[in-house]
Each structure stands twice: as C-alpha cells, then as structure tokens.
Amino acid sequence: MKRFQFFLPLIMTFALVACGGGGGSSSSPMPVPPSDTTAPVITLNGDNPQSVDLNAAYVEAGASTDTGESVSIDAGTVDTASVGSYSVTYNATDAAGNVATEVIRTVNVIDPNSEPIDSTPPLITLNGNNPQAVELNDSYSEAGATTDTGESVNIDSSSVDVSEVGTYEVIYTAIDTAGNSAQPVVRIVNVVDSTASATKVSVLTEIVDEIVIPNYKDLSDKAISFAANDGPIAGYCRALDTDEELSALKAAQDDWKSVMQSVQKTEMHIIGPAARNSNSLRNRVYFYQEQDNLIETVSTCATDVAVVNANSQSDFQVSVTAYNQRSMSALEYLLFSAELDHTCSNNVSTVSDWNLISAEERKVQRCALSQLIAQDVAVNATQIHADWSEYRDSFLNPDEIGTTFELMTDGLFYFEKYTKSAKLNGPLGIDALCPADQLTCPEFIESPYSETSLENIKVNAEQLIAIFASGLDELADETASGSWSDSFKALITDVINMTYVIQASEPRESLKNRVANITSDNDSAACESAFGSPTTESEFAICNLGGLVKRVTDDLKIEFVTYLGVDLPEGSGGDTD
C-alpha cells in the first residue's frame, strides 16, 4: 500500500516524565471555547453531615479540588457548646479566576444522651424521561417521582402548555417529617409539532434532548454502577486468589465493554462541557486523541508507575495524574492485559522491584488502582452530564443558534478524523499514519487489549445516523436535489452492516489481527483493490469496510456541508479524490 504513503509517518508517543513518552494535554481537534472557563470542583473529605458530641472539639476533615487549588474553609459558626445544626462553607478559585460552586458541610452538634437529630434531606428521583417530549395538543402525562425515604413528592406542572410548541419546566419538591427539604428537581418538557418543518432550533433541541443529554446520563449511570462498592471491579478485587477470580474478571471486563459502548456514543458529540479546556473532562473519562498525525492514548509504563504509587503513597490521587495513566484507556490495560510485568525501561526506578513481587500481590495492587480510576471516571462522567443539563438552555439560545449549529455539525467530523483515519484506514496504511517502512501499523488500533475496536467503529456509525436522522436529514433535503439524505443514510448503514458481517465471520479475529494479516505486497494490493471497490466481496473485508467508511466521509465533506450550509472544519478534507 506504499502508493498511499505520501504523508509524513506518524510518531506515536506515550507520555510520562521519567519513563518516556508525552503528556496528557495536547489540544483537541474538536471545536472548543478559546479560554479556561471551567471552575474547579470541590470534594469534601469525611462525612457530610458530620456529627459532633456536645462540648467535644470540632475536627475539620478538609476538602480538595479536582485541579489542586487551595480550599478556603469557614467554620466560624460551629458552636460545640450548643446543640444545633451549623454550616461550614468551602470555596476555591483557580488561577484563571474561575470560582468553584460553594460547598457546605452540615455539622450537627448533638447531645449523646438525647434523641439524634434528623438533618438528612430526602433525595428525589424522577420516573420516566427527562427531557420528556409531548406532541402538540396531546395531553401531558406525568411520569411522577419518588424519594429515597418514601415521602410524597409535590409536583408543579402548571407551566406546561400543550397548546403551544415550546420548552417547559415541571418542578418536583419534597419535605420529610423532620422538616428537611429535598433539593428541587426539574423535568424539561418539550411540546413539539412533528408535522412542522424542521428548523435549526428544532433540530438542535431534538439532538440535545433526545441524544446528547441522554447519552451522558447513560454513561454516568453505567460508570457509577461500574465503580460502585458492590460493582464488578470491586467484586473482582474481592475474588482475587479464589475460585471465583476468573468469572469475576470476566464480569468486570464485560461491564467495561458496556461502559465503553456508552463512551463511543458520546464521542460523536464532543461539544459543550465535554470540549472545554481542550476536552479536559472528556479526556478524564476516555483518553484517545489525534492531532497533526500524532496519536496519544494510554501509556502502559505510566500506568505501571501509577499502580506502584497508588499502593505506596498515602496521598495518591488519580484526579491529579496525567490523562495517559487514567480513564477508560488505563482501565482497559489493567483489566484486559494478562501480562503482569511492568512495561517500563530499566531506568525507571519506581518499578525496579515490581517484577519481584508475587503474581497474586501484583494483581491486588493493579486492582486497587483500577477501583480508583473507575471512581474517577464516574465522577467526571457525572460532571459532564450535570454540566450539560445546566448548559442546555445556553446552547439552544436562538440568538446563538448559528454558532451552536456549526459546533454540533463540526462534532460529527469525529467520524472522519477518528473513526475513518485513526481507527481504521490509518492502521491499514491507507491514510498517512504508519511508519514509512511498514505496510500497516496494527499497533495503532484503538482498543488493542479488549479487542473492541470494530465494535467502536460500529457504535460511532450508529450514532452518526441517529444524529443525522434527528432532523438534519430534513434540513439537508430542503436544499438538496432529490432525497440526498436517504442515500447518505444508506452509506452509513452499509458501514454498520459490514461490521456485523465481519464480526460474524469465521474464524473470529480482532481488528488488530486482521490488519496484522496484511503482510506482503500482494496482500497490500488486494487490500487496495477491496478499498477501491468496497461493495465487492474480497479476502480482506476490513479493507472493504475502510472503503465504505470513506464513502461516508466523502459525502460529509462535500454534500453534507453544502446542503446544511455549514463550514468544513479545519483539518478536514483533502482525500476525497
């Protein structure tokens, strides 16, 4: 496939100070705001609420931020000489001047000889969808809500007007018998007219409310379950060196795959809060990026060092480590790689004694870090979902719809830069990624340890068609000749169908192995032929898939931007010939 290798070869770097490689903070190819606007997030140490016995000393448990700033603590109101409930406030500001949301710890001074004070408010959970869509002039059906302690939930849906298209709020409140008020919860109700012509506002609203926010909610829920004390990783750690170890590991691996599928859905809309500060929150959930023919992902050596540090340093925190030793990428290495020896060079002193430790102890220590990383993933996935819920109204502001529509369509070009080039055609040697002396570069495959690379491509394609079919197709057909949108959706469907064919074929082989099977000039020529005629059956189906994906991205770069009236993102284009 040397005829395609006329760009500079990619140099793949893995970053870690002292053990070789790059960092974890390269700029993102996706559209991002120009400055640091993300406030630090304060996390309390210890209990909240915290109980102190009458006349005992109040001991401050402290707090930290996710980006290392000092936390200002005001505990001046606490009076341990008087029974009552007091507030301790925590504040922080980062170097860019972003102010964290104030956090309050409730301190209850109690008389141990009297009945305890109930100061815990109930927690409201909504039933049904949020946002919820209602057809114009249909009745609004209230899905209801519950609390964790069984109180009745007060529901105010008086603002919902089903006779007029618009966005409305239903507010849920609750008070327990001790007088503790729950944090109010809001359900967004969108009254829509499915018979009306699509507009940029209506299309963006549907994409955000039916795809973007639900995708981040799904990811958050799965990540929390994955990292829970009774979740699969914790279960695997408890099962080490028992008869249940292998089955528990399989359960943890399967759950990782489920979370990764949710991650791959969100990859098609890295916009808004997920894209701020060079994709900071997104990279904490999943670190895999390409810029200027440079791929950065997990550094196995950095992760090996993190294992040692996590088990030897009392103040170790995943939240302050580099991207290349955390996120779902590091979890994949820790859960799926059976090799327990470290992968660092001999001059990395941190791991100098690692290979001398028993296999059982190395598994225990790797598992301990896995739990910490999973918890960090859950925190950041939940943060993206919470931030998107707050950012929604700003993103859908009609006065800014031209800008936000462009951001959303730019986000879909992940399919061109990543799904096509970085994940498939680059490793195949078709796009310029491989070293000049290699036909292919299977070492650059996205998920090499879990062997889910092909599934990642399929999920990306499924999400692309879901977003396009949420009204972009109607907008495009207003200016396209004929029904271009149907042909575009058919191209994406061809990609999805081919991934199913490859996954079902025998013998079952990973994407990495299929790329590695292209070993000769004859193989390369056959792959080139399959790529050029992707609908003709060949011995290299993965090359057929590469050609089918390119057909989609060719349409993205010409018809899609033309018919939707948007600009081609910087860095896209150039290989539609």
Coordinates of C-alpha atoms in Angstrom, one line a residue:
M1 CA 0.0 0.0 0.0
K2 CA 3.0 2.2 -0.5
R3 CA 1.3 4.3 -3.1
F4 CA -0.8 5.8 -0.3
Q5 CA 2.1 6.6 1.9
F6 CA 3.0 10.1 0.7
F7 CA 2.5 11.9 4.0
L8 CA 4.8 12.1 7.0
P9 CA 4.7 9.0 9.1
L10 CA 3.0 9.2 12.4
I11 CA 5.1 9.0 15.5
M12 CA 3.1 7.6 18.3
T13 CA 4.0 8.9 21.7
F14 CA 3.1 7.9 25.2
A15 CA 3.8 10.5 27.8
L16 CA 5.3 10.1 31.2
V17 CA 8.0 12.1 32.8
A18 CA 10.9 9.9 33.8
C19 CA 9.7 6.9 31.8
G20 CA 9.4 8.2 28.3
G21 CA 6.5 9.5 26.3
G22 CA 4.4 12.6 26.0
G23 CA 1.9 14.2 28.3
G24 CA -1.8 14.2 28.5
S25 CA -2.8 17.7 27.5
S26 CA -2.4 18.2 23.7
S27 CA -5.0 20.4 22.0
S28 CA -8.2 18.8 20.7
P29 CA -9.2 18.6 17.1
M30 CA -12.8 19.3 18.2
P31 CA -14.2 22.9 18.4
V32 CA -13.6 24.3 21.9
P33 CA -14.0 27.7 23.6
P34 CA -10.9 29.8 23.5
S35 CA -10.1 30.1 27.2
D36 CA -10.3 28.3 30.5
T37 CA -13.8 28.7 31.8
T38 CA -14.2 25.5 33.8
A39 CA -14.4 26.2 37.5
P40 CA -12.7 23.8 39.9
V41 CA -14.9 21.2 41.6
I42 CA -14.7 20.9 45.4
T43 CA -14.9 17.5 47.1
L44 CA -15.3 17.2 50.8
N45 CA -13.2 14.8 52.9
G46 CA -15.1 13.0 55.6
D47 CA -18.8 12.9 56.4
N48 CA -21.4 15.3 55.4
P49 CA -23.4 15.9 57.5
Q50 CA -20.8 15.5 60.3
S51 CA -21.9 14.8 63.9
V52 CA -20.0 16.3 66.9
D53 CA -20.8 15.5 70.5
L54 CA -21.9 18.3 72.7
N55 CA -18.8 20.1 74.2
A56 CA -16.4 18.0 72.1
A57 CA -13.9 19.6 69.7
Y58 CA -14.9 20.0 66.1
V59 CA -12.3 18.4 63.9
E60 CA -12.1 19.8 60.3
A61 CA -11.9 16.9 57.8
G62 CA -10.9 19.3 55.0
A63 CA -11.6 19.3 51.3
S64 CA -9.8 19.3 47.9
T65 CA -10.4 20.4 44.3
D66 CA -10.1 18.3 41.2
T67 CA -7.4 20.6 39.9
G68 CA -5.4 21.1 43.1
E69 CA -6.3 24.6 44.3
S70 CA -6.3 25.5 48.0
V71 CA -9.8 25.4 49.5
S72 CA -10.9 28.3 51.8
I73 CA -12.8 26.9 54.8
D74 CA -15.1 29.0 57.1
A75 CA -16.1 27.0 60.2
G76 CA -16.6 30.1 62.3
T77 CA -20.3 29.4 63.1
V78 CA -19.8 26.0 64.7
D79 CA -20.5 26.2 68.4
T80 CA -20.0 22.8 70.0
A81 CA -21.2 24.2 73.4
S82 CA -24.8 24.4 72.0
V83 CA -26.9 21.6 70.4
G84 CA -27.8 22.5 66.9
S85 CA -27.1 22.4 63.2
Y86 CA -24.3 24.6 61.8
S87 CA -22.8 25.2 58.3
V88 CA -19.1 25.1 57.3
T89 CA -18.5 26.6 53.9
Y90 CA -15.8 25.7 51.4
N91 CA -14.7 27.9 48.5
A92 CA -12.0 27.9 45.9
T93 CA -10.8 29.9 42.9
D94 CA -8.4 28.7 40.2
A95 CA -5.6 30.6 38.6
A96 CA -7.8 31.7 35.7
G97 CA -10.2 33.3 38.2
N98 CA -12.9 30.6 37.9
V99 CA -14.9 30.3 41.1
A100 CA -15.9 26.9 42.3
T101 CA -19.5 26.3 43.4
E102 CA -19.6 26.8 47.2
V103 CA -19.9 23.5 49.1
I104 CA -21.5 23.4 52.5
R105 CA -20.9 20.8 55.2
T106 CA -23.6 20.5 57.8
V107 CA -22.2 20.0 61.3
N108 CA -24.7 18.7 63.9
V109 CA -23.8 19.2 67.5
I110 CA -25.7 16.5 69.4
D111 CA -26.2 15.5 72.9
P112 CA -25.3 11.8 73.0
N113 CA -27.8 11.4 75.8
S114 CA -30.7 12.6 73.8
E115 CA -32.5 11.5 70.6
P116 CA -30.5 12.1 67.4
I117 CA -31.4 15.0 65.1
D118 CA -32.5 14.0 61.6
S119 CA -30.9 16.5 59.3
T120 CA -30.6 14.5 56.1
P121 CA -32.9 15.7 53.3
P122 CA -34.7 13.3 51.1
L123 CA -33.4 12.6 47.6
I124 CA -35.8 12.9 44.6
T125 CA -35.6 10.6 41.7
L126 CA -37.7 11.2 38.5
N127 CA -39.6 8.4 36.8
G128 CA -39.6 8.4 33.0
N129 CA -37.7 10.5 30.6
N130 CA -36.0 13.8 31.2
P131 CA -36.3 15.7 28.9
Q132 CA -39.8 14.5 28.0
A133 CA -41.4 15.1 24.6
V134 CA -45.2 15.8 24.2
E135 CA -46.9 16.2 20.8
L136 CA -48.6 19.5 20.2
N137 CA -52.2 19.4 21.6
D138 CA -51.7 16.0 23.2
S139 CA -52.2 15.6 27.0
Y140 CA -49.2 15.8 29.2
S141 CA -48.8 12.5 31.1
E142 CA -47.0 13.0 34.4
A143 CA -44.4 10.2 35.0
G144 CA -44.0 11.0 38.7
A145 CA -41.1 10.9 41.1
T146 CA -40.1 9.2 44.3
T147 CA -37.8 9.9 47.3
D148 CA -35.3 7.6 48.8
T149 CA -37.1 7.7 52.1
G150 CA -40.7 7.4 50.9
E151 CA -42.0 10.9 51.3
S152 CA -44.7 12.3 48.9
V153 CA -43.3 14.4 46.1
N154 CA -45.0 17.7 45.3
I155 CA -45.3 18.3 41.5
D156 CA -45.8 21.6 39.9
S157 CA -46.5 21.2 36.2
S158 CA -48.6 24.3 35.9
S159 CA -46.3 25.9 33.3
V160 CA -46.8 23.2 30.7
D161 CA -48.9 24.4 27.8
V162 CA -49.5 21.6 25.3
S163 CA -51.3 24.0 23.0
E164 CA -48.1 25.8 22.2
V165 CA -44.8 24.5 20.9
G166 CA -42.1 25.3 23.5
T167 CA -39.9 24.1 26.4
Y168 CA -41.4 24.0 29.8
E169 CA -40.3 23.0 33.3
V170 CA -42.0 20.7 35.8
I171 CA -40.7 21.2 39.4
Y172 CA -40.5 18.4 42.0
T173 CA -40.1 19.1 45.7
A174 CA -40.4 17.1 48.9
I175 CA -40.1 17.7 52.7
D176 CA -39.6 14.9 55.2
T177 CA -41.2 14.6 58.7
A178 CA -38.2 16.3 60.3
G179 CA -38.7 19.3 58.1
N180 CA -35.7 18.6 55.8
S181 CA -36.3 19.9 52.3
A182 CA -35.1 17.9 49.3
Q183 CA -33.1 19.6 46.5
P184 CA -35.8 20.5 43.9
V185 CA -35.6 18.6 40.7
V186 CA -36.7 19.9 37.3
R187 CA -38.0 17.9 34.3
I188 CA -37.8 19.6 30.9
V189 CA -41.0 19.1 28.9
N190 CA -40.7 19.8 25.2
V191 CA -44.0 20.4 23.4
V192 CA -43.3 19.6 19.7
D193 CA -45.1 19.6 16.4
S194 CA -43.8 16.6 14.4
T195 CA -45.7 17.8 11.3
A196 CA -43.9 21.2 11.2
S197 CA -40.9 21.9 9.0
A198 CA -37.6 21.4 10.7
T199 CA -35.6 24.4 11.8
K200 CA -32.1 24.7 13.2
V201 CA -33.6 25.4 16.6
S202 CA -35.9 22.4 16.5
V203 CA -33.2 20.1 15.2
L204 CA -30.7 21.1 17.8
T205 CA -33.3 20.8 20.5
E206 CA -34.1 17.3 19.5
I207 CA -30.4 16.3 19.2
V208 CA -29.6 17.7 22.6
D209 CA -32.7 16.5 24.5
E210 CA -33.0 13.1 22.8
I211 CA -29.4 12.1 22.2
V212 CA -26.7 14.3 23.8
I213 CA -28.0 14.6 27.4
P214 CA -29.5 11.1 27.5
N215 CA -26.1 9.7 26.2
Y216 CA -24.2 11.4 29.0
K217 CA -26.9 10.3 31.5
D218 CA -26.5 6.7 30.3
L219 CA -22.7 7.0 30.6
S220 CA -22.9 8.5 34.0
D221 CA -25.2 5.8 35.3
K222 CA -23.1 3.0 33.9
A223 CA -19.8 4.5 35.2
I224 CA -21.3 4.9 38.7
S225 CA -22.5 1.3 38.7
F226 CA -19.1 0.1 37.3
A227 CA -17.3 1.8 40.1
A228 CA -19.7 1.1 43.0
N229 CA -18.6 -0.8 46.1
D230 CA -20.8 -3.6 45.1
G231 CA -20.0 -3.2 41.4
P232 CA -18.0 -5.6 39.1
I233 CA -14.5 -4.1 39.7
A234 CA -14.9 -4.3 43.5
G235 CA -16.2 -7.8 43.1
Y236 CA -13.2 -8.8 41.0
C237 CA -10.8 -7.4 43.6
R238 CA -12.6 -9.4 46.4
A239 CA -12.4 -12.5 44.3
L240 CA -8.7 -12.5 43.7
D241 CA -6.9 -15.7 44.7
T242 CA -10.3 -17.5 45.0
D243 CA -12.1 -20.0 42.8
E244 CA -14.3 -17.1 41.6
E245 CA -11.4 -15.0 40.2
L246 CA -11.8 -15.8 36.5
S247 CA -15.6 -15.4 36.5
A248 CA -15.3 -12.1 38.4
L249 CA -12.7 -10.8 36.0
K250 CA -15.0 -11.7 33.1
A251 CA -17.8 -9.8 34.7
A252 CA -15.6 -6.7 35.2
Q253 CA -14.4 -6.9 31.6
D254 CA -18.0 -7.3 30.2
D255 CA -19.1 -4.3 32.3
W256 CA -16.1 -2.3 31.0
K257 CA -17.2 -3.1 27.4
S258 CA -20.7 -1.8 28.2
V259 CA -19.4 1.4 29.6
M260 CA -17.1 1.8 26.6
Q261 CA -20.1 1.4 24.2
S262 CA -21.7 4.4 26.0
V263 CA -18.4 6.3 25.7
Q264 CA -18.3 5.7 22.0
K265 CA -21.8 7.1 21.6
T266 CA -20.7 10.3 23.3
E267 CA -17.6 10.5 21.1
M268 CA -19.9 11.7 18.2
H269 CA -20.8 14.9 20.1
I270 CA -17.7 16.2 21.9
I271 CA -19.1 19.7 22.2
G272 CA -20.1 22.0 25.1
P273 CA -18.9 21.0 28.6
A274 CA -17.1 17.9 27.3
A275 CA -15.0 20.0 25.0
R276 CA -14.0 22.8 27.4
N277 CA -10.3 23.3 28.2
S278 CA -9.0 21.1 25.4
N279 CA -11.5 18.3 26.1
S280 CA -10.5 18.1 29.8
L281 CA -13.5 16.4 31.2
R282 CA -13.8 14.1 28.2
N283 CA -10.1 13.1 28.5
R284 CA -10.6 12.2 32.1
V285 CA -13.4 9.8 31.0
Y286 CA -11.6 8.4 27.9
F287 CA -8.2 9.5 26.7
Y288 CA -7.7 8.8 23.0
Q289 CA -6.8 11.7 20.6
E290 CA -5.1 12.6 17.4
Q291 CA -3.6 15.8 16.3
D292 CA -1.3 16.6 13.4
N293 CA -0.6 12.9 12.7
L294 CA 0.1 12.2 16.4
I295 CA -1.9 9.8 18.5
E296 CA -2.0 9.9 22.2
T297 CA -3.6 7.3 24.4
V298 CA -2.7 5.2 27.4
S299 CA 0.9 4.9 28.4
T300 CA 1.4 1.4 29.9
C301 CA 4.6 2.4 31.7
A302 CA 2.9 5.5 33.2
T303 CA 0.1 3.2 34.4
D304 CA 2.5 0.7 35.8
V305 CA 4.1 3.5 37.8
A306 CA 0.7 4.7 38.9
V307 CA 0.0 1.2 40.3
V308 CA 3.1 1.4 42.5
N309 CA 2.4 5.0 43.6
A310 CA -1.3 4.2 44.4
N311 CA -0.3 1.4 46.7
S312 CA 2.7 3.2 48.3
Q313 CA 1.7 6.9 48.6
S314 CA -1.0 7.8 51.2
D315 CA -1.8 11.0 49.4
F316 CA -2.1 9.4 45.9
Q317 CA -5.0 10.9 43.9
V318 CA -6.0 9.8 40.4
S319 CA -7.5 13.2 39.8
V320 CA -4.1 14.9 39.6
T321 CA -2.4 12.3 37.3
A322 CA -1.9 12.7 33.6
Y323 CA -4.5 11.6 31.2
N324 CA -2.4 8.8 29.8
Q325 CA -2.5 6.9 33.1
R326 CA -6.2 7.2 33.9
S327 CA -9.6 7.0 32.2
M328 CA -11.2 4.1 30.4
S329 CA -8.0 3.6 28.4
A330 CA -5.9 2.8 31.5
L331 CA -8.7 0.6 32.8
E332 CA -8.6 -1.4 29.6
Y333 CA -4.9 -2.1 30.1
L334 CA -5.3 -3.1 33.7
L335 CA -8.3 -5.3 33.2
F336 CA -7.5 -7.0 29.9
S337 CA -3.7 -7.3 29.7
A338 CA -2.7 -10.6 31.3
E339 CA 1.0 -9.5 31.4
L340 CA 1.8 -8.6 35.0
D341 CA 5.4 -7.5 34.4
H342 CA 5.9 -3.7 34.1
T343 CA 6.4 -2.2 30.6
C344 CA 8.9 0.5 31.5
S345 CA 12.6 0.8 30.6
N346 CA 15.2 -0.3 33.1
N347 CA 16.0 3.3 34.2
V348 CA 12.5 3.8 35.8
S349 CA 13.3 3.3 39.5
T350 CA 9.7 3.4 40.7
V351 CA 9.0 0.0 39.2
S352 CA 12.5 -1.5 39.8
D353 CA 11.2 -4.1 42.3
W354 CA 7.8 -4.7 40.7
N355 CA 8.7 -7.9 38.8
L356 CA 10.0 -9.4 42.0
I357 CA 6.6 -9.2 43.7
S358 CA 4.3 -12.3 43.6
A359 CA 1.7 -12.5 40.8
E360 CA -1.1 -12.5 43.4
E361 CA 0.1 -9.3 45.0
R362 CA 0.6 -7.6 41.7
K363 CA -3.0 -8.4 40.8
V364 CA -4.1 -7.0 44.1
Q365 CA -2.2 -3.7 43.5
R366 CA -3.4 -3.4 39.9
C367 CA -7.0 -4.0 41.1
A368 CA -6.7 -1.3 43.7
L369 CA -5.7 1.3 41.1
S370 CA -8.5 0.0 38.8
Q371 CA -11.0 0.8 41.5
L372 CA -9.6 4.3 42.0
I373 CA -9.6 5.0 38.2
A374 CA -13.2 3.7 37.8
Q375 CA -14.3 6.0 40.6
D376 CA -12.6 9.0 38.9
V377 CA -14.2 8.1 35.6
A378 CA -17.6 8.0 37.3
V379 CA -17.0 11.4 38.9
N380 CA -16.1 13.0 35.6
A381 CA -18.8 11.3 33.6
T382 CA -21.4 12.6 36.1
Q383 CA -19.8 16.1 35.9
I384 CA -20.3 16.2 32.1
H385 CA -23.9 15.2 32.4
A386 CA -24.6 17.7 35.2
D387 CA -22.8 20.5 33.2
W388 CA -24.7 19.7 30.1
S389 CA -28.0 19.9 32.0
E390 CA -27.1 23.4 33.0
Y391 CA -25.6 24.4 29.7
R392 CA -28.6 23.2 27.6
D393 CA -30.5 26.5 27.6
S394 CA -27.4 28.5 26.7
F395 CA -26.6 26.1 23.8
L396 CA -30.2 26.3 22.5
N397 CA -30.3 30.1 22.7
P398 CA -32.0 31.2 19.4
D399 CA -29.6 34.2 19.3
E400 CA -26.6 31.9 19.2
I401 CA -28.1 29.1 17.1
G402 CA -25.9 29.7 14.1
T403 CA -22.7 29.2 16.2
T404 CA -24.0 26.2 18.1
F405 CA -25.4 24.6 15.0
E406 CA -21.9 24.8 13.5
L407 CA -20.3 23.4 16.7
M408 CA -22.7 20.4 16.6
T409 CA -22.0 19.7 12.9
D410 CA -18.3 20.1 13.4
G411 CA -18.5 17.5 16.2
L412 CA -19.8 14.9 13.6
F413 CA -16.5 15.1 11.8
Y414 CA -15.1 12.9 14.6
F415 CA -16.2 10.2 12.2
E416 CA -13.8 11.5 9.5
K417 CA -10.8 12.2 11.7
Y418 CA -11.1 9.4 14.2
T419 CA -13.4 6.6 13.0
K420 CA -12.1 6.6 9.5
S421 CA -8.4 7.7 9.8
A422 CA -7.2 7.0 13.3
K423 CA -9.2 3.8 14.0
L424 CA -9.2 2.1 10.6
N425 CA -7.7 3.5 7.4
G426 CA -4.6 4.8 9.2
P427 CA -3.6 1.4 10.7
L428 CA -4.5 -0.2 7.3
G429 CA -1.8 2.0 5.7
I430 CA -4.3 3.8 3.6
D431 CA -4.3 7.1 5.4
A432 CA -0.9 8.6 6.5
L433 CA -0.3 7.1 9.9
C434 CA 2.2 4.2 9.6
P435 CA 6.0 4.4 9.5
A436 CA 7.4 4.5 6.0
D437 CA 8.9 1.0 6.3
Q438 CA 5.6 -0.7 7.3
L439 CA 2.7 -1.7 5.1
T440 CA 0.3 -1.5 8.0
C441 CA 0.5 -0.5 11.7
P442 CA -1.8 -2.7 13.8
E443 CA -0.1 -1.3 16.9
F444 CA -2.1 1.9 16.4
I445 CA -5.5 0.1 16.7
E446 CA -7.7 1.9 19.2
S447 CA -8.7 -0.8 21.8
P448 CA -6.0 -3.4 21.5
Y449 CA -6.4 -5.2 24.8
S450 CA -10.2 -5.6 24.9
E451 CA -10.3 -6.2 21.1
T452 CA -13.4 -4.0 20.8
S453 CA -12.0 -1.8 18.1
L454 CA -14.5 -3.0 15.4
E455 CA -17.4 -2.5 17.9
N456 CA -16.2 1.1 18.5
I457 CA -16.5 1.8 14.8
K458 CA -20.0 0.3 14.6
V459 CA -21.2 2.3 17.5
N460 CA -19.8 5.5 16.0
A461 CA -21.6 4.8 12.8
E462 CA -24.9 4.0 14.6
Q463 CA -24.7 7.3 16.5
L464 CA -23.9 9.3 13.4
I465 CA -27.0 8.0 11.6
A466 CA -29.1 8.6 14.8
I467 CA -27.9 12.3 15.0
F468 CA -28.4 12.8 11.3
A469 CA -31.9 11.4 11.3
S470 CA -32.9 13.7 14.1
G471 CA -33.8 16.5 11.7
L472 CA -30.5 17.2 9.9
D473 CA -31.8 15.0 7.1
E474 CA -34.9 17.2 6.7
L475 CA -32.8 20.4 6.7
A476 CA -30.5 19.0 4.1
D477 CA -33.3 17.9 1.8
E478 CA -34.7 21.4 1.7
T479 CA -31.7 22.4 -0.5
A480 CA -30.5 19.0 -1.9
S481 CA -31.6 17.8 -5.3
G482 CA -33.7 14.8 -4.8
S483 CA -33.6 12.9 -1.5
W484 CA -29.9 13.0 -0.8
S485 CA -30.4 12.3 2.9
D486 CA -31.7 8.8 2.1
S487 CA -28.6 8.0 0.1
F488 CA -26.3 9.3 2.9
K489 CA -28.1 7.2 5.5
A490 CA -27.7 4.2 3.2
L491 CA -24.0 4.8 3.1
I492 CA -23.8 4.8 6.9
T493 CA -26.0 1.7 7.0
D494 CA -23.6 -0.1 4.7
V495 CA -20.8 0.6 7.2
I496 CA -22.9 -0.8 10.1
N497 CA -23.9 -3.9 8.1
M498 CA -20.3 -4.6 7.1
T499 CA -19.1 -4.5 10.7
Y500 CA -21.8 -7.1 11.5
V501 CA -20.6 -9.3 8.7
I502 CA -17.0 -9.1 9.9
Q503 CA -18.0 -9.8 13.5
A504 CA -20.0 -12.9 12.5
S505 CA -17.4 -14.3 10.1
E506 CA -15.2 -17.3 10.9
P507 CA -12.6 -17.5 12.2
R508 CA -13.4 -14.7 14.7
E509 CA -10.5 -12.3 14.6
S510 CA -10.0 -8.9 16.2
L511 CA -9.4 -5.8 14.0
K512 CA -5.8 -5.7 15.2
N513 CA -5.2 -9.2 13.9
R514 CA -7.0 -8.6 10.6
V515 CA -4.7 -5.6 10.0
A516 CA -1.7 -7.6 11.0
N517 CA -2.6 -10.3 8.4
I518 CA -1.7 -7.9 5.6
T519 CA 1.9 -8.9 5.4
S520 CA 3.0 -8.8 1.7
D521 CA 2.9 -6.6 -1.3
N522 CA 0.3 -8.9 -2.8
D523 CA -1.8 -8.6 0.4
S524 CA -1.4 -4.8 0.2
A525 CA -2.6 -4.8 -3.5
A526 CA -5.6 -6.9 -2.6
C527 CA -6.5 -4.6 0.2
E528 CA -6.1 -1.6 -2.0
S529 CA -8.5 -3.2 -4.5
A530 CA -11.0 -4.0 -1.8
F531 CA -10.8 -0.5 -0.5
G532 CA -11.4 0.9 -4.0
S533 CA -14.4 -1.4 -4.7
P534 CA -15.9 -1.7 -1.2
T535 CA -19.1 -3.4 -2.2
T536 CA -17.2 -6.3 -4.0
E537 CA -16.5 -9.2 -1.7
S538 CA -12.8 -9.8 -1.0
E539 CA -10.5 -11.8 1.3
F540 CA -9.8 -8.6 3.2
A541 CA -13.2 -7.5 4.4
I542 CA -11.6 -5.0 6.7
C543 CA -10.4 -3.1 3.6
N544 CA -13.9 -3.2 2.2
L545 CA -15.0 -1.6 5.4
G546 CA -12.3 1.1 5.0
G547 CA -13.7 2.0 1.6
L548 CA -17.3 2.1 2.9
V549 CA -16.3 4.4 5.7
K550 CA -14.5 6.7 3.2
R551 CA -17.7 6.9 1.1
V552 CA -19.5 8.3 4.1
T553 CA -16.8 10.9 4.9
D554 CA -16.5 12.0 1.3
D555 CA -20.2 12.9 1.5
L556 CA -19.7 14.5 4.8
K557 CA -17.0 16.8 3.4
I558 CA -19.0 17.8 0.3
E559 CA -22.7 17.3 0.2
F560 CA -23.3 17.4 4.0
V561 CA -21.6 20.8 4.4
T562 CA -23.1 22.2 1.2
Y563 CA -26.7 21.2 1.9
L564 CA -26.7 22.2 5.5
G565 CA -24.9 25.5 4.8
V566 CA -22.0 24.9 7.3
D567 CA -18.3 25.2 7.0
L568 CA -15.9 22.4 6.7
P569 CA -14.0 22.0 10.0
E570 CA -10.3 23.0 9.9
G571 CA -8.2 20.0 9.2
S572 CA -10.9 18.1 7.3
G573 CA -10.8 17.4 3.5
G574 CA -8.1 16.6 1.1
D575 CA -8.7 12.9 0.5
T576 CA -12.0 12.7 -1.5
D577 CA -10.2 12.0 -4.7

